[in-house]
mmCIF file of C-alpha atoms and ligand atoms in Angstrom:
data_model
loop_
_atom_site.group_PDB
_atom_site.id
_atom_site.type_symbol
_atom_site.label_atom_id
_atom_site.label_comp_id
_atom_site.label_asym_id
_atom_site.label_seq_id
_atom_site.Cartn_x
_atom_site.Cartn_y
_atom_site.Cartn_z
ATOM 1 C CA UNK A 66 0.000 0.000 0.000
ATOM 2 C CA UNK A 67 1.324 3.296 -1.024
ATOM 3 C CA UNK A 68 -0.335 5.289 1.338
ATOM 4 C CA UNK A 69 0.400 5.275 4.773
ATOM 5 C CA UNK A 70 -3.091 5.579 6.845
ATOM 6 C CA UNK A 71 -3.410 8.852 8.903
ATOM 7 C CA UNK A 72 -5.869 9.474 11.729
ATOM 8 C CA UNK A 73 -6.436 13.235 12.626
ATOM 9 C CA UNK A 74 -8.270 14.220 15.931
ATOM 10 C CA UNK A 75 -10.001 17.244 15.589
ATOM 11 C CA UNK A 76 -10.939 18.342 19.111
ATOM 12 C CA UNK A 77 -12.921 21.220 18.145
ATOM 13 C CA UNK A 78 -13.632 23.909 20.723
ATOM 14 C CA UNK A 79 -12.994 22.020 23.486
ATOM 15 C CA UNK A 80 -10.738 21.248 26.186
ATOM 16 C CA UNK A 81 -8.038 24.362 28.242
ATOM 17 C CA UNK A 82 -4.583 24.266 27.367
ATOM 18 C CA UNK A 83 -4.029 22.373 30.766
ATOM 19 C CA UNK A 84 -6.422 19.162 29.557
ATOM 20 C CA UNK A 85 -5.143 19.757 25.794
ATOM 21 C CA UNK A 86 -1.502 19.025 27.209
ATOM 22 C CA UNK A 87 -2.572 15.933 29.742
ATOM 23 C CA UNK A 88 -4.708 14.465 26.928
ATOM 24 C CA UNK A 89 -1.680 15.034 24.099
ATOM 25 C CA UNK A 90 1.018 13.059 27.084
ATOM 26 C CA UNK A 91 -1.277 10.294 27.589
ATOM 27 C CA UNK A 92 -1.203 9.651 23.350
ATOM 28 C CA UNK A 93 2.263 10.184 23.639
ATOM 29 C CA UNK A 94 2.426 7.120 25.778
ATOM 30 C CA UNK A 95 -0.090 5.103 23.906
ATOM 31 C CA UNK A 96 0.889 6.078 20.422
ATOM 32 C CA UNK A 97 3.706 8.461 20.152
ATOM 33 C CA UNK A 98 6.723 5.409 19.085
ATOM 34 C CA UNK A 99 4.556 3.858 16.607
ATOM 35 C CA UNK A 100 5.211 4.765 12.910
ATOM 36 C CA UNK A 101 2.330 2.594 11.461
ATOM 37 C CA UNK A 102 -0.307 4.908 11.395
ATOM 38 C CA UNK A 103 0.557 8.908 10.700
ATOM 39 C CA UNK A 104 -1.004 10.881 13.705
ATOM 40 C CA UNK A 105 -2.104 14.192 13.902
ATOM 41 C CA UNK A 106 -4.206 15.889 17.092
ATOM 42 C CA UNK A 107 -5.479 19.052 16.024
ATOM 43 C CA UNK A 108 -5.957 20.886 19.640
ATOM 44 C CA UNK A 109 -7.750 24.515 19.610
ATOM 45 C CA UNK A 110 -5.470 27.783 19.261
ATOM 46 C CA UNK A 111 -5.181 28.382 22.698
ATOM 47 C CA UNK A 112 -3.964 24.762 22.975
ATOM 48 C CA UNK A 113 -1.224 24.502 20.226
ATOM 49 C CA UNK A 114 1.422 25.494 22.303
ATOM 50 C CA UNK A 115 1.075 23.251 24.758
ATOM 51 C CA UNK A 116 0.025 20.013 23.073
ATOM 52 C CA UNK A 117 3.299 21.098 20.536
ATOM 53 C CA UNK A 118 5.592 21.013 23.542
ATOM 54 C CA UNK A 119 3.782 17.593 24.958
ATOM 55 C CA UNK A 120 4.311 15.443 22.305
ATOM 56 C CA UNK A 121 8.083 17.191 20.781
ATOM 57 C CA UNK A 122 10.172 13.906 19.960
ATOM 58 C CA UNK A 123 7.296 11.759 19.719
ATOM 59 C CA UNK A 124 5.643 10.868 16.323
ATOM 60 C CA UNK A 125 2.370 12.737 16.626
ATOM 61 C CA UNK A 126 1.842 15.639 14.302
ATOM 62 C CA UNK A 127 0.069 18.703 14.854
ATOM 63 C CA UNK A 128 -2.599 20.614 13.148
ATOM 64 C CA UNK A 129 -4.766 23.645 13.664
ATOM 65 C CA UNK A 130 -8.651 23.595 13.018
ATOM 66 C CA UNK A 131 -8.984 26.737 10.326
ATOM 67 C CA UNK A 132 -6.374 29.584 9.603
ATOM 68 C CA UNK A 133 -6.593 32.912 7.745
ATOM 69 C CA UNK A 134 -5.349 32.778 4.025
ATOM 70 C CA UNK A 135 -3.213 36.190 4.356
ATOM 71 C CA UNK A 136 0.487 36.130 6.497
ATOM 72 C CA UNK A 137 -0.347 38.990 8.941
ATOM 73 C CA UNK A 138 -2.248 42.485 8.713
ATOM 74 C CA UNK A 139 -5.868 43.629 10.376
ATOM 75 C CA UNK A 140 -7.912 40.709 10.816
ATOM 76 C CA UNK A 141 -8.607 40.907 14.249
ATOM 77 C CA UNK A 142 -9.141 37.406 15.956
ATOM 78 C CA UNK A 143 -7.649 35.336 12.690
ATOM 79 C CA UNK A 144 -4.296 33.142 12.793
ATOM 80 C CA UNK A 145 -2.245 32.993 10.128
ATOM 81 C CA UNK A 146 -0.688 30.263 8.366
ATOM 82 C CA UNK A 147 3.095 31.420 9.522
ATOM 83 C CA UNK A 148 2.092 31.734 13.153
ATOM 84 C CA UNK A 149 1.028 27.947 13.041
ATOM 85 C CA UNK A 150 4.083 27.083 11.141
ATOM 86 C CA UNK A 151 6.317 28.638 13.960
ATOM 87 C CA UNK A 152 4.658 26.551 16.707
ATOM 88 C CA UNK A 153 5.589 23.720 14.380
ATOM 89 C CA UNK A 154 2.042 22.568 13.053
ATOM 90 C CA UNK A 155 2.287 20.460 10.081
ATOM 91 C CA UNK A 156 -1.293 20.612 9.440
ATOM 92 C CA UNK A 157 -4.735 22.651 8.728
ATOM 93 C CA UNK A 158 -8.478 21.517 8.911
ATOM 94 C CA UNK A 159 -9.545 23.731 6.061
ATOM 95 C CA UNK A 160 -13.286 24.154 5.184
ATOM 96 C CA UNK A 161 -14.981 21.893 7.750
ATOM 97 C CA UNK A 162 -18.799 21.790 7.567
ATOM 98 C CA UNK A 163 -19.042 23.308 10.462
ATOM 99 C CA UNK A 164 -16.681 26.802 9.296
ATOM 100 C CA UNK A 165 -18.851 26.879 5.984
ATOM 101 C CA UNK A 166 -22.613 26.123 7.856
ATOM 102 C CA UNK A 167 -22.102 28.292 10.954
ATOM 103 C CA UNK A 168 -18.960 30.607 9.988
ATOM 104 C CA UNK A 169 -19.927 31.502 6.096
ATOM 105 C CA UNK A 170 -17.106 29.842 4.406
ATOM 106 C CA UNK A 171 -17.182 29.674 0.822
ATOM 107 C CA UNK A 172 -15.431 27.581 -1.290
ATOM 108 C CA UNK A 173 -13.557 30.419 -2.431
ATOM 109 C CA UNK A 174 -12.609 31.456 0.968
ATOM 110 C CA UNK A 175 -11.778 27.726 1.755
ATOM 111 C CA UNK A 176 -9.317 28.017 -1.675
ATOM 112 C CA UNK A 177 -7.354 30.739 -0.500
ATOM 113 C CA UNK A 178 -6.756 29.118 2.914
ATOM 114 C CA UNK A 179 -5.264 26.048 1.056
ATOM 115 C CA UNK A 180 -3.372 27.815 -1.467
ATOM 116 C CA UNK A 181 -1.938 29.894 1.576
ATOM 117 C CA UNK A 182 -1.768 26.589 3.709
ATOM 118 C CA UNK A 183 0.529 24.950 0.331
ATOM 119 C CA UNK A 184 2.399 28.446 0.387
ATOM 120 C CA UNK A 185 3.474 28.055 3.487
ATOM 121 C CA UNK A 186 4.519 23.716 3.864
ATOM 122 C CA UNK A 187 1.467 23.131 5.763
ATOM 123 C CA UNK A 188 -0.799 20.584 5.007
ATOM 124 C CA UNK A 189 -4.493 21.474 4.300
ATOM 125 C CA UNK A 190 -7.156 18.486 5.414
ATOM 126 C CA UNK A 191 -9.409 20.314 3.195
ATOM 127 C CA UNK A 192 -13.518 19.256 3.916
ATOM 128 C CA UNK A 193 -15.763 17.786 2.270
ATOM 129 C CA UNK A 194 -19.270 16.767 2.103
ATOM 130 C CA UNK A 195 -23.558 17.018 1.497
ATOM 131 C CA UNK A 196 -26.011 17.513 3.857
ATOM 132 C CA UNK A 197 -28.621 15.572 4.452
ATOM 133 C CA UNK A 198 -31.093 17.356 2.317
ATOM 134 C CA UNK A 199 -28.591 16.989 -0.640
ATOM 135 C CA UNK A 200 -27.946 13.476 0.494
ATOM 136 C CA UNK A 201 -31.813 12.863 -0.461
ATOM 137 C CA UNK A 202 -32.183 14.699 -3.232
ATOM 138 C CA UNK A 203 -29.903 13.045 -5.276
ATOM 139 C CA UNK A 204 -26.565 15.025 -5.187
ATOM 140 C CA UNK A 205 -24.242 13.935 -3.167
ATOM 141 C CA UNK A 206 -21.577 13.457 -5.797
ATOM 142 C CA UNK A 207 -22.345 16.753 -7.287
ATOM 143 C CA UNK A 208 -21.787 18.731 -4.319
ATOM 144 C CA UNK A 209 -18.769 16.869 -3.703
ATOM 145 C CA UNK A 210 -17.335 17.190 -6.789
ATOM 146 C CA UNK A 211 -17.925 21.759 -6.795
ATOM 147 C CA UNK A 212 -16.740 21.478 -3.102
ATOM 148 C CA UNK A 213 -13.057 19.678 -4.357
ATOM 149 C CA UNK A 214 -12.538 21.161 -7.718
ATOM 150 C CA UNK A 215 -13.402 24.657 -6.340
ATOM 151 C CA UNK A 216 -11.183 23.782 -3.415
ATOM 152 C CA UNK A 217 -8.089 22.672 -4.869
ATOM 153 C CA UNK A 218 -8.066 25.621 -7.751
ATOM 154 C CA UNK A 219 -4.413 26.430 -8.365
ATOM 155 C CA UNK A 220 -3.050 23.923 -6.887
ATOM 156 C CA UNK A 221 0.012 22.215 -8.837
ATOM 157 C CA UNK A 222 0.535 19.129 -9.582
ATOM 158 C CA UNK A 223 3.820 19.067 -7.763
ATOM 159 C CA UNK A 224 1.877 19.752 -4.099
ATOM 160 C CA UNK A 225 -1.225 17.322 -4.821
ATOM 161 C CA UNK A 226 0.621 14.812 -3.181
ATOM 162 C CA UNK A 227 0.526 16.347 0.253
ATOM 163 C CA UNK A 228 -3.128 17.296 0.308
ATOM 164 C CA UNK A 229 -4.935 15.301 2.806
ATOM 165 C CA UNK A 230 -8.978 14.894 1.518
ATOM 166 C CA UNK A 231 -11.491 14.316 4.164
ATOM 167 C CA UNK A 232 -14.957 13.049 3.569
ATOM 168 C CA UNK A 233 -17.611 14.151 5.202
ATOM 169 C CA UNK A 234 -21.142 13.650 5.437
ATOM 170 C CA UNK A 235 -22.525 16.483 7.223
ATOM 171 C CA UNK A 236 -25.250 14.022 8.639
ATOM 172 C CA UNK A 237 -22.489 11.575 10.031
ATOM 173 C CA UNK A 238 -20.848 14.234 12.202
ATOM 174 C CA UNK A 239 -21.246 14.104 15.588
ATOM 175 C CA UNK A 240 -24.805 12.388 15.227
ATOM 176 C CA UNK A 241 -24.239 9.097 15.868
ATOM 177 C CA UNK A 242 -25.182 8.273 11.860
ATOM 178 C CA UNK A 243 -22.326 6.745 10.201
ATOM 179 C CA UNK A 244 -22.590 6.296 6.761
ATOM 180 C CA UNK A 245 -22.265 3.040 5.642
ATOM 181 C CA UNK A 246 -18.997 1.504 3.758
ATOM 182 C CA UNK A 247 -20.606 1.223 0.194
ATOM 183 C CA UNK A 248 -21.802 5.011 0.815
ATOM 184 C CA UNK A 249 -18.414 6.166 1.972
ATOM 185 C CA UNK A 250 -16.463 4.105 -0.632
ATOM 186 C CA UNK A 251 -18.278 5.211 -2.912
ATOM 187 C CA UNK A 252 -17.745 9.084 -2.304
ATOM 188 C CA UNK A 253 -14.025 8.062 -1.643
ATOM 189 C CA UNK A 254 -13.602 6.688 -5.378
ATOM 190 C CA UNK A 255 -15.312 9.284 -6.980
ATOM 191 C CA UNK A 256 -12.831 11.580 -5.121
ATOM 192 C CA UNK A 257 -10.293 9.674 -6.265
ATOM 193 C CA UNK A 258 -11.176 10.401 -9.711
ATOM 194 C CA UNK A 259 -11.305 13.665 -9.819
ATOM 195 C CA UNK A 260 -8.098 14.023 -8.068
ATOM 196 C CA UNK A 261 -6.840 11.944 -10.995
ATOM 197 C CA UNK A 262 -8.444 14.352 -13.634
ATOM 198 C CA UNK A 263 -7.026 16.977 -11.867
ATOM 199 C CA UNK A 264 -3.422 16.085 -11.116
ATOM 200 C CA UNK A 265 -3.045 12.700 -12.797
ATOM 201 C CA UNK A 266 -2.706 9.071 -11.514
ATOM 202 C CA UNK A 267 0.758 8.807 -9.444
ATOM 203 C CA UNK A 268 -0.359 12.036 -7.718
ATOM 204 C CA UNK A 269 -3.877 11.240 -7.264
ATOM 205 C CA UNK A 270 -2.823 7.831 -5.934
ATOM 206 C CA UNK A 271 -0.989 9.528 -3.298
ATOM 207 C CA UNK A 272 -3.330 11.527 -1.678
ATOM 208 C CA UNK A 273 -4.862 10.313 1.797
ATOM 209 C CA UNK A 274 -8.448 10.638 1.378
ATOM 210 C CA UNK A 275 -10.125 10.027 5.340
ATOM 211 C CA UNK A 276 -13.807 9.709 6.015
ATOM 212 C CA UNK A 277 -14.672 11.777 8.934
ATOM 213 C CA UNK A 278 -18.619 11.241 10.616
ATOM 214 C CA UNK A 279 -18.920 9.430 13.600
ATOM 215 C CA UNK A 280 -15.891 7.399 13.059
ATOM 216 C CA UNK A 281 -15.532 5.337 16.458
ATOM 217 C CA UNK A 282 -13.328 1.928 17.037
ATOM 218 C CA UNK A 283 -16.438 -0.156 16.588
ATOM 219 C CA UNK A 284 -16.831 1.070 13.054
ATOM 220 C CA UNK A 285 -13.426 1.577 12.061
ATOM 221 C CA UNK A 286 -12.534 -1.563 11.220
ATOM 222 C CA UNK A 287 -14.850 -1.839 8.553
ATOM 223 C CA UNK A 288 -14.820 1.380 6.831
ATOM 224 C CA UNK A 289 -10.535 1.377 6.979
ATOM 225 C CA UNK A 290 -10.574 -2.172 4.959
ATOM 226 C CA UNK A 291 -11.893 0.123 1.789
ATOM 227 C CA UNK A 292 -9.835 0.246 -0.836
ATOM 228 C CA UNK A 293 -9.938 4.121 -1.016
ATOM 229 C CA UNK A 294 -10.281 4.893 2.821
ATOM 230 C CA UNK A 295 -6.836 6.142 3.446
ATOM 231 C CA UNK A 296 -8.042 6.970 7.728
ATOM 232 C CA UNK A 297 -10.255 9.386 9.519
ATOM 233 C CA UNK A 298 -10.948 12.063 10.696
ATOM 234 C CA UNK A 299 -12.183 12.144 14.163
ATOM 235 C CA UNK A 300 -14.392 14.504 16.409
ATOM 236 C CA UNK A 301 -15.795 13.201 19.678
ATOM 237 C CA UNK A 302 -14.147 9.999 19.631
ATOM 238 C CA UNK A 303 -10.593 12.130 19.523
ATOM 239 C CA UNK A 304 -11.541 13.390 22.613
ATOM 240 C CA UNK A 305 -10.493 10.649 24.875
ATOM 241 C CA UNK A 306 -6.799 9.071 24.894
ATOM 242 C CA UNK A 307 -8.510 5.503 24.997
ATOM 243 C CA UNK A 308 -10.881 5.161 21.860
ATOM 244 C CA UNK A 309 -7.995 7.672 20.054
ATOM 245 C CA UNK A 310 -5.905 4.614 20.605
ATOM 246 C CA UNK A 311 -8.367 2.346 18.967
ATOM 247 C CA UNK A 312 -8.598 4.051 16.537
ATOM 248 C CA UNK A 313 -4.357 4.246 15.738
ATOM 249 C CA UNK A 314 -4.685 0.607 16.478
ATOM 250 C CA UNK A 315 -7.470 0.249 13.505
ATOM 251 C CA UNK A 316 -5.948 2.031 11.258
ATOM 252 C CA UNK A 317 -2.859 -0.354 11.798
ATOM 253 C CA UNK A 318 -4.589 -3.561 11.763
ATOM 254 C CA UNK A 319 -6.136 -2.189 8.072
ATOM 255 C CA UNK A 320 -2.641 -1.421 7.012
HETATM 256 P P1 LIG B 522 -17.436 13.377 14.797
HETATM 257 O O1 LIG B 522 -16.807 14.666 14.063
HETATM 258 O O2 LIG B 522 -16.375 12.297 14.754
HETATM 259 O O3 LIG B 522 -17.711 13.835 16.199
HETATM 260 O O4 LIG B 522 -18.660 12.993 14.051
HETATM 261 C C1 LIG B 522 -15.991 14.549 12.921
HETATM 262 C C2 LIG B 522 -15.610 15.919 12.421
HETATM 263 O O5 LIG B 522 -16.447 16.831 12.464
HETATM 264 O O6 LIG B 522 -14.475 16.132 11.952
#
């Protein structure tokens, strides 16, 4: 397999700095030797530091949840891609449902952030993924496909290969509804496609595409056997050092 799995926590807005840094020493134990399975906790601002400074010579990366798409300037309350590089984050959440449903994100917005994210050697886990409503009315793959192609405009072939992809169905997160692993495997392939109309086969073939929605270790197992399920990424189950684990231990056992 090409592709090593990754499995991203993405604690959202919770935990202090102090819980971010007991919860990011506790993976460290668990987790933070193996080379299996490519890590990343993505902590709140507040919490970068810290966690950054807990796991330092371990193997756990770090990402932020969003970032602004210019260096520095007047944008009061923003971060910028620099300031996450020089507390030595590796990777961005760009354009989760939640930024675009509750924070106005557009895709355009979202395609700044990861041309700024490339700019800069960070990482962009850029989102995507239908509602519900779009689920049912037939266009799922549709909205998909304007949500990656607008997404990744600009982006060279060259950097394809680091872009991390994650799927996901707005329905699936944090509800308790996963989808199922025809559903997901489906969306993943389709992905795959256009990544390969886009940049090509080797480059295409390179790029981790994770399904994020509910993702816990009793569902792992089957949705990491899929053929284009590269890992996940993971709300509320990323919130807890011991189904985290599971989860790293999944994505091993799939391997
Ligand atoms: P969930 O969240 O695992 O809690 O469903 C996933 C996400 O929003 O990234």
């Amino acid at each position: 397999m090409i592709r090593k799995k990754l499995i991203a926590g993405n604690w959202k807005m919770n935990k202090t700095s102090a819980d971010a840094v007991s919860l990011a020493r506790e993976l460290v134990s668990a987790i933070g030797s193996q080379s299996d399975v490519e890590v990343v906790i993505c902590p709140p601002f507040t919490s970068l530091e810290g966690a950054a400074k807990a796991i330092d010579g371990s193997l756990i990366k770090l990402g932020a949840q969003n970032m602004h798409f210019e260096a520095s300037g007047a944008f009061t309350g923003e971060v910028s891609a620099p300031m996450l590089r020089a507390l030595f984050a590796t990777h961005v959440i760009l354009g989760h449902s939640e930024r675009r449903a509750l924070f106005g994100e557009s895709d355009e917005l979202v395609n700044r952030k990861v041309l700024a994210a490339l700019k800069n050697q960070l990482r962009p886990i850029l989102c995507v993924g239908e509602s519900l409503a779009e689920r049912e009315a037939g266009s799922t793959l549709k909205v998909v496909q304007a949500q990656t192609e607008r997404g990744l405009e600009g982006v060279s072939r060259e950097l394809a290969p680091t872009l991390v992809i994650a799927y996901e169905p707005v329905w699936a997160i944090g509800t308790g509804k996963v989808a199922t692993t025809e559903q997901a495997q489906e969306v993943h392939a389709f992905i795959r496609g256009l990544l390969t109309k886009l940049f090509g086969d080797p480059a295409a073939q390179k790029v981790r595409i994770l399904y994020g929605g509910s993702m816990k270790p009793a569902n792992a197992p089957e949705l990491l056997a899929q053929k284009d399920i590269d890992g996940g990424l993971i709300g509320g189950a990323s919130l807890e050092a011991r189904s985290f684990v599971e989860l790293v231990k999944a994505a091993a056992a799939a391997s």
